[in-house]
Tab-separated table of C-alpha atoms and ligand atoms in Angstrom:
chain	number	residue	atom	x	y	z
A	1	MET	CA	0.000	0.000	0.000
A	2	ASP	CA	0.977	3.637	-0.456
A	3	PHE	CA	1.090	5.928	2.562
A	4	LEU	CA	0.555	9.391	1.129
A	5	THR	CA	-1.850	11.127	3.502
A	6	MET	CA	-3.634	10.266	6.738
A	7	ARG	CA	-6.672	9.532	4.563
A	8	ASP	CA	-4.940	6.439	3.116
A	9	ILE	CA	-5.032	4.576	6.373
A	10	SER	CA	-7.821	3.323	8.619
A	11	LYS	CA	-7.980	3.698	12.368
A	12	SER	CA	-7.451	-0.047	12.821
A	13	GLU	CA	-4.364	-0.012	10.571
A	14	ILE	CA	-2.922	2.890	12.573
A	15	GLU	CA	-3.571	0.971	15.798
A	16	LYS	CA	-1.835	-2.079	14.331
A	17	ILE	CA	1.240	-0.028	13.356
A	18	LEU	CA	1.366	1.644	16.789
A	19	GLU	CA	1.188	-1.785	18.504
A	20	SER	CA	3.936	-3.126	16.299
A	21	ALA	CA	6.089	-0.006	16.937
A	22	LYS	CA	5.602	-0.514	20.680
A	23	SER	CA	6.894	-4.100	20.499
A	24	ILE	CA	9.851	-3.007	18.379
A	25	ASN	CA	10.591	-0.198	20.826
A	26	GLU	CA	10.556	-2.785	23.615
A	27	GLY	CA	13.103	-4.962	21.842
A	28	GLU	CA	11.276	-7.065	19.252
A	29	LYS	CA	13.476	-7.651	16.211
A	30	ILE	CA	11.940	-7.515	12.774
A	31	ASP	CA	13.390	-9.041	9.656
A	32	LEU	CA	12.771	-7.420	6.290
A	33	SER	CA	15.986	-8.809	4.820
A	34	GLY	CA	16.196	-8.886	1.040
A	35	LYS	CA	14.123	-5.708	0.741
A	36	ILE	CA	15.551	-2.398	-0.455
A	37	LEU	CA	14.337	1.020	0.655
A	38	GLY	CA	14.863	3.863	-1.832
A	39	THR	CA	14.940	7.355	-0.324
A	40	LEU	CA	14.420	10.301	-2.654
A	41	PHE	CA	14.643	13.616	-0.843
A	42	PHE	CA	14.197	16.722	-2.973
A	43	GLU	CA	14.109	18.898	0.160
A	44	SER	CA	16.524	18.950	3.074
A	45	SER	CA	16.066	16.620	6.002
A	46	THR	CA	17.899	15.291	9.037
A	47	ARG	CA	15.473	13.222	11.118
A	48	THR	CA	13.120	11.891	8.482
A	49	LYS	CA	15.751	10.637	6.076
A	50	LEU	CA	18.203	9.331	8.645
A	51	SER	CA	15.540	7.654	10.787
A	52	PHE	CA	14.174	5.952	7.652
A	53	HIS	CA	17.711	4.718	6.978
A	54	SER	CA	18.168	3.598	10.569
A	55	ALA	CA	14.742	1.902	10.542
A	56	ALA	CA	15.691	0.045	7.369
A	57	TYR	CA	19.089	-1.070	8.686
A	58	ARG	CA	17.586	-2.145	12.026
A	59	SER	CA	15.104	-4.243	10.014
A	60	LYS	CA	17.954	-5.838	8.005
A	61	MET	CA	16.984	-3.991	4.818
A	62	ASN	CA	19.355	-2.280	2.428
A	63	VAL	CA	19.076	1.343	1.377
A	64	ILE	CA	19.579	3.207	-1.892
A	65	ASP	CA	19.755	6.927	-1.270
A	66	PHE	CA	19.023	8.900	-4.417
A	67	GLN	CA	20.932	12.190	-4.416
A	68	THR	CA	19.348	14.727	-6.731
A	69	GLU	CA	22.417	16.954	-6.986
A	70	ILE	CA	24.653	14.230	-8.445
A	71	SER	CA	21.964	12.367	-10.380
A	72	SER	CA	20.914	12.512	-14.035
A	73	MET	CA	18.203	14.966	-13.026
A	74	LYS	CA	21.085	17.450	-13.227
A	75	LYS	CA	21.265	16.523	-16.930
A	76	GLY	CA	17.551	17.180	-17.265
A	77	GLU	CA	16.042	13.737	-16.643
A	78	SER	CA	12.413	13.997	-15.570
A	79	PHE	CA	10.975	13.180	-12.141
A	80	SER	CA	8.779	10.620	-13.797
A	81	ASP	CA	11.672	8.730	-15.482
A	82	THR	CA	13.664	8.914	-12.251
A	83	ILE	CA	10.815	7.236	-10.380
A	84	GLN	CA	10.604	4.563	-13.101
A	85	MET	CA	14.318	3.802	-12.651
A	86	LEU	CA	14.244	3.645	-8.864
A	87	SER	CA	11.165	1.439	-9.023
A	88	GLY	CA	13.246	-1.189	-10.801
A	89	TYR	CA	15.962	-1.066	-8.141
A	90	CYS	CA	14.005	-0.946	-4.869
A	91	ASP	CA	11.039	-2.503	-3.028
A	92	VAL	CA	9.642	0.597	-1.314
A	93	LEU	CA	10.190	4.341	-1.854
A	94	ALA	CA	10.172	7.161	0.708
A	95	ILE	CA	9.865	10.499	-1.080
A	96	ARG	CA	10.146	14.065	0.182
A	97	HIS	CA	9.430	16.860	-2.260
A	98	PHE	CA	8.929	20.624	-2.163
A	99	LYS	CA	5.952	20.248	-4.497
A	100	GLU	CA	2.602	19.232	-3.020
A	101	GLY	CA	1.391	16.023	-4.628
A	102	ALA	CA	4.801	14.849	-5.961
A	103	PRO	CA	4.817	11.598	-3.879
A	104	ALA	CA	1.241	10.928	-5.054
A	105	GLN	CA	2.398	11.428	-8.629
A	106	ALA	CA	5.259	8.964	-7.988
A	107	ALA	CA	2.742	6.460	-6.628
A	108	GLN	CA	0.875	6.650	-9.941
A	109	ILE	CA	4.061	5.891	-11.858
A	110	SER	CA	5.567	3.259	-9.576
A	111	ASN	CA	4.254	-0.203	-8.812
A	112	LEU	CA	6.036	-0.076	-5.417
A	113	PRO	CA	4.611	1.149	-2.116
A	114	VAL	CA	5.337	4.880	-1.829
A	115	ILE	CA	5.610	6.688	1.504
A	116	ASN	CA	5.176	10.446	1.505
A	117	ALA	CA	8.052	11.755	3.630
A	118	GLY	CA	6.677	15.312	3.428
A	119	ASP	CA	5.364	17.176	0.384
A	120	GLY	CA	5.465	20.960	0.480
A	121	THR	CA	2.807	22.312	2.811
A	122	ASN	CA	0.600	19.280	2.302
A	123	GLN	CA	1.141	16.138	4.411
A	124	HIS	CA	3.707	14.220	6.469
A	125	PRO	CA	1.904	11.060	7.542
A	126	SER	CA	4.839	9.041	8.900
A	127	GLN	CA	5.638	11.962	11.235
A	128	THR	CA	2.056	11.756	12.481
A	129	MET	CA	2.552	8.083	13.313
A	130	ILE	CA	5.530	9.099	15.483
A	131	ASP	CA	3.456	11.844	17.112
A	132	LEU	CA	0.523	9.540	17.881
A	133	PHE	CA	2.961	6.941	19.208
A	134	SER	CA	4.573	9.566	21.479
A	135	ILE	CA	1.223	10.742	22.865
A	136	LYS	CA	0.173	7.146	23.564
A	137	HIS	CA	3.544	6.382	25.112
A	138	PHE	CA	3.447	9.300	27.543
A	139	LYS	CA	-0.317	9.637	28.129
A	140	GLY	CA	-1.496	6.030	27.708
A	141	ARG	CA	-4.215	7.031	25.210
A	142	ILE	CA	-5.129	9.618	22.594
A	143	LYS	CA	-8.914	9.871	23.023
A	144	GLY	CA	-9.866	12.723	25.347
A	145	VAL	CA	-6.298	14.011	25.728
A	146	ASN	CA	-6.101	17.837	25.596
A	147	VAL	CA	-3.710	18.638	22.782
A	148	THR	CA	-2.775	22.158	21.754
A	149	LEU	CA	-1.198	22.652	18.343
A	150	MET	CA	0.755	25.883	18.270
A	151	GLY	CA	2.739	27.553	15.497
A	152	ASP	CA	2.587	27.947	11.759
A	153	LEU	CA	-0.520	25.871	11.082
A	154	LEU	CA	-0.906	27.240	7.577
A	155	HIS	CA	2.372	25.929	6.172
A	156	ALA	CA	3.427	23.046	8.450
A	157	ARG	CA	2.656	19.710	6.817
A	158	ALA	CA	3.423	17.884	10.095
A	159	MET	CA	0.564	19.837	11.726
A	160	LYS	CA	-1.811	19.212	8.842
A	161	SER	CA	-1.331	15.464	9.053
A	162	LEU	CA	-1.354	15.454	12.844
A	163	VAL	CA	-4.653	17.287	13.206
A	164	ALA	CA	-6.257	14.610	11.007
A	165	GLY	CA	-4.777	11.811	13.145
A	166	LEU	CA	-5.835	13.453	16.412
A	167	SER	CA	-9.317	14.076	15.065
A	168	LEU	CA	-9.668	10.420	14.045
A	169	PHE	CA	-8.681	9.300	17.556
A	170	GLY	CA	-10.964	11.752	19.386
A	171	ALA	CA	-8.418	14.013	21.083
A	172	ASN	CA	-9.615	17.404	22.370
A	173	ILE	CA	-7.901	19.762	19.967
A	174	THR	CA	-7.008	23.397	20.651
A	175	LEU	CA	-5.460	25.453	17.883
A	176	CYS	CA	-3.181	28.394	18.496
A	177	ALA	CA	-1.739	30.116	15.452
A	178	PRO	CA	-0.577	33.663	14.771
A	179	LYS	CA	-3.125	35.627	12.789
A	180	GLY	CA	-2.687	34.771	9.120
A	181	LEU	CA	-1.084	31.374	9.833
A	182	GLU	CA	-4.234	29.420	10.729
A	183	PHE	CA	-5.336	26.101	9.223
A	184	ASP	CA	-7.484	26.237	6.136
A	185	GLN	CA	-11.068	26.380	7.418
A	186	GLU	CA	-12.308	23.969	4.761
A	187	TYR	CA	-9.774	21.332	5.891
A	188	LEU	CA	-11.028	21.584	9.483
A	189	SER	CA	-14.671	21.462	8.364
A	190	GLN	CA	-13.999	18.142	6.645
A	191	LEU	CA	-12.540	16.716	9.858
A	192	THR	CA	-15.521	17.998	11.837
A	193	LYS	CA	-17.842	16.333	9.365
A	194	GLN	CA	-15.947	13.018	9.380
A	195	ASN	CA	-15.185	12.670	13.079
A	196	LYS	CA	-17.469	15.230	14.800
A	197	THR	CA	-14.370	17.035	16.097
A	198	LYS	CA	-14.944	20.385	17.797
A	199	PHE	CA	-11.927	22.645	17.598
A	200	THR	CA	-11.111	25.311	20.163
A	201	PHE	CA	-9.267	28.401	18.920
A	202	VAL	CA	-7.103	30.458	21.285
A	203	GLU	CA	-4.664	33.343	20.982
A	204	SER	CA	-2.400	32.004	23.695
A	205	PRO	CA	-2.604	28.558	25.263
A	206	ASP	CA	-3.754	27.913	28.843
A	207	LEU	CA	-1.021	25.479	29.816
A	208	SER	CA	-2.739	24.596	33.101
A	209	LEU	CA	-5.396	22.820	30.985
A	210	THR	CA	-3.086	21.310	28.374
A	211	ASP	CA	-1.795	17.719	28.413
A	212	VAL	CA	0.242	17.935	25.218
A	213	LEU	CA	1.665	21.127	23.762
A	214	TYR	CA	2.729	20.398	20.187
A	215	LEU	CA	4.873	23.121	18.670
A	216	CYS	CA	6.330	23.695	15.265
A	217	ARG	CA	8.580	26.323	13.803
A	218	ILE	CA	7.465	29.146	11.560
A	219	GLN	CA	8.148	27.631	8.114
A	220	LYS	CA	10.293	30.505	6.844
A	221	GLU	CA	11.175	28.888	3.531
A	222	ARG	CA	7.495	28.973	2.560
A	223	PHE	CA	7.196	32.755	3.081
A	224	ALA	CA	7.652	35.274	0.296
A	225	ASP	CA	8.755	37.794	2.963
A	226	SER	CA	11.358	36.415	5.395
A	227	LEU	CA	11.182	39.532	7.613
A	228	LEU	CA	7.539	38.788	8.266
A	229	ALA	CA	8.459	35.222	9.208
A	230	ASN	CA	10.977	36.529	11.770
A	231	GLN	CA	8.335	38.763	13.352
A	232	TYR	CA	6.002	35.805	13.805
A	233	GLU	CA	8.765	33.811	15.444
A	234	GLU	CA	9.460	36.517	18.007
A	235	LYS	CA	5.804	36.621	19.054
A	236	PHE	CA	5.543	32.865	19.416
A	237	ARG	CA	8.108	31.748	21.872
A	238	VAL	CA	7.916	29.084	24.546
A	239	ASP	CA	10.436	29.413	27.361
A	240	SER	CA	10.669	28.074	30.913
A	241	LYS	CA	9.002	31.249	32.231
A	242	LEU	CA	5.858	30.628	30.186
A	243	LEU	CA	5.809	27.114	31.596
A	244	GLU	CA	5.563	28.292	35.216
A	245	LYS	CA	1.768	27.969	35.101
A	246	ALA	CA	1.788	24.656	33.234
A	247	ASN	CA	0.000	21.548	34.392
A	248	GLU	CA	2.738	19.404	35.983
A	249	ASP	CA	1.954	16.493	33.637
A	250	LEU	CA	2.225	18.631	30.520
A	251	ILE	CA	4.459	17.235	27.804
A	252	ILE	CA	5.934	19.246	24.951
A	253	LEU	CA	6.358	17.651	21.542
A	254	HIS	CA	7.924	19.145	18.430
A	255	PRO	CA	8.727	17.510	15.070
A	256	LEU	CA	12.020	19.491	15.027
A	257	PRO	CA	14.033	21.302	13.839
A	258	ARG	CA	13.312	23.921	16.508
A	259	LEU	CA	14.311	27.488	15.994
A	260	GLY	CA	13.432	30.531	18.068
A	261	GLU	CA	9.940	29.311	19.039
A	262	LEU	CA	11.268	26.850	21.629
A	263	ASP	CA	13.947	28.082	23.964
A	264	VAL	CA	16.747	25.671	24.888
A	265	SER	CA	16.034	26.391	28.585
A	266	VAL	CA	12.981	24.131	28.199
A	267	ASP	CA	15.195	21.123	27.386
A	268	LYS	CA	16.158	20.675	31.047
A	269	THR	CA	12.543	20.555	32.239
A	270	GLU	CA	10.411	17.430	32.692
A	271	PHE	CA	8.042	18.807	30.044
A	272	ALA	CA	10.505	18.301	27.195
A	273	LYS	CA	9.785	15.067	25.356
A	274	TYR	CA	10.793	16.083	21.828
A	275	PHE	CA	14.095	14.239	21.848
A	276	ASP	CA	12.328	11.025	22.919
A	277	GLN	CA	9.828	11.688	20.131
A	278	ALA	CA	12.687	12.013	17.615
A	279	ARG	CA	14.134	8.693	18.857
A	280	PHE	CA	10.750	6.946	18.460
A	281	ALA	CA	11.006	7.708	14.729
A	282	VAL	CA	13.081	4.552	14.282
A	283	PRO	CA	10.734	1.890	15.750
A	284	VAL	CA	7.705	3.688	14.291
A	285	ARG	CA	9.217	3.827	10.801
A	286	GLN	CA	10.242	0.169	11.112
A	287	ALA	CA	6.585	-0.627	11.784
A	288	VAL	CA	5.479	1.590	8.883
A	289	LEU	CA	7.908	-0.112	6.475
A	290	LYS	CA	6.728	-3.540	7.607
A	291	HIS	CA	3.112	-2.486	7.127
A	292	VAL	CA	3.459	-0.987	3.652
A	293	LEU	CA	5.565	-3.953	2.507
A	294	GLU	CA	2.747	-6.155	3.816
A	295	VAL	CA	5.116	-8.479	5.628
A	296	ASN	CA	3.476	-10.429	8.470
B	1	NCD	C1	9.255	18.616	9.783
B	1	NCD	C2	9.113	18.677	8.276
B	1	NCD	O1	10.084	18.511	7.533
B	1	NCD	O2	7.981	18.864	7.864
B	1	NCD	N1	10.401	17.992	10.249
B	1	NCD	C3	10.443	16.629	10.324
B	1	NCD	O3	10.138	15.930	9.385
B	1	NCD	N2	10.790	16.093	11.505
B	1	NCD	C4	8.989	19.892	10.461
B	1	NCD	C5	9.647	21.159	10.004
B	1	NCD	O4	10.456	21.178	9.074
B	1	NCD	O5	9.343	22.173	10.619
């Protein structure tokens, strides 16, 4: 199966992947030997690409990492032909692209399972699996958990996928975005229609009532005006002072990279769980690879 958006996957499949990731995180070994993961990243990445590689190696797979800059795309070869070629060399593809819909286009061309590793401002479903896993790990459940999503909700694909996952699992969702960087209203209306989710909108979060504060950076590269992006970042800053009123069980998650919106002083507090979350990327992506390769 392809894993392109959170719409491609049912609640029971997500639960199955999260269960499998839990066992792997607790020491279960999985064996996908003989299979080759192809990674094609047309946008920069640290965690997503390297945790996919680590997940593959820990599952005894091999990896082919396509590097745009030294590939025949530099000679003018098309995206479509490139996908054709890689499809003959691999068993599963993980694709990140600056253009919304590029992984979906690859899935049309390729007969292999394609995982969307982030496309423009659209979706980042494997990140959502890590986020749901982290919430379950620290809170024991997702349903009824008070989650506040804060940051650049307009451009952040991790947020767009996550809100769909949280809605499906019945979390209480509060949205906190600078004016002009809110989610598309139509996108939220669809989730309300599908899952009866009621969203709460706030200008600043009440951390005494929040179980999970999920932050993301202002996505500067998606702004025409970088000065405007900097202004947003200054207004949206979480530091240990802001956390003085927080519920003592609050956890903070972040897909990373963090910039000015999350002060390093928070790292020393018990609230900070984002580095654990980044580590969970490996067992979760192992479970995702196993699922899309349909290996039992
Ligand atoms: C995110 C991404 O690339 O969308 N990072 C990630 O995959 N862990 C978040 C971001 O870049 O802000």
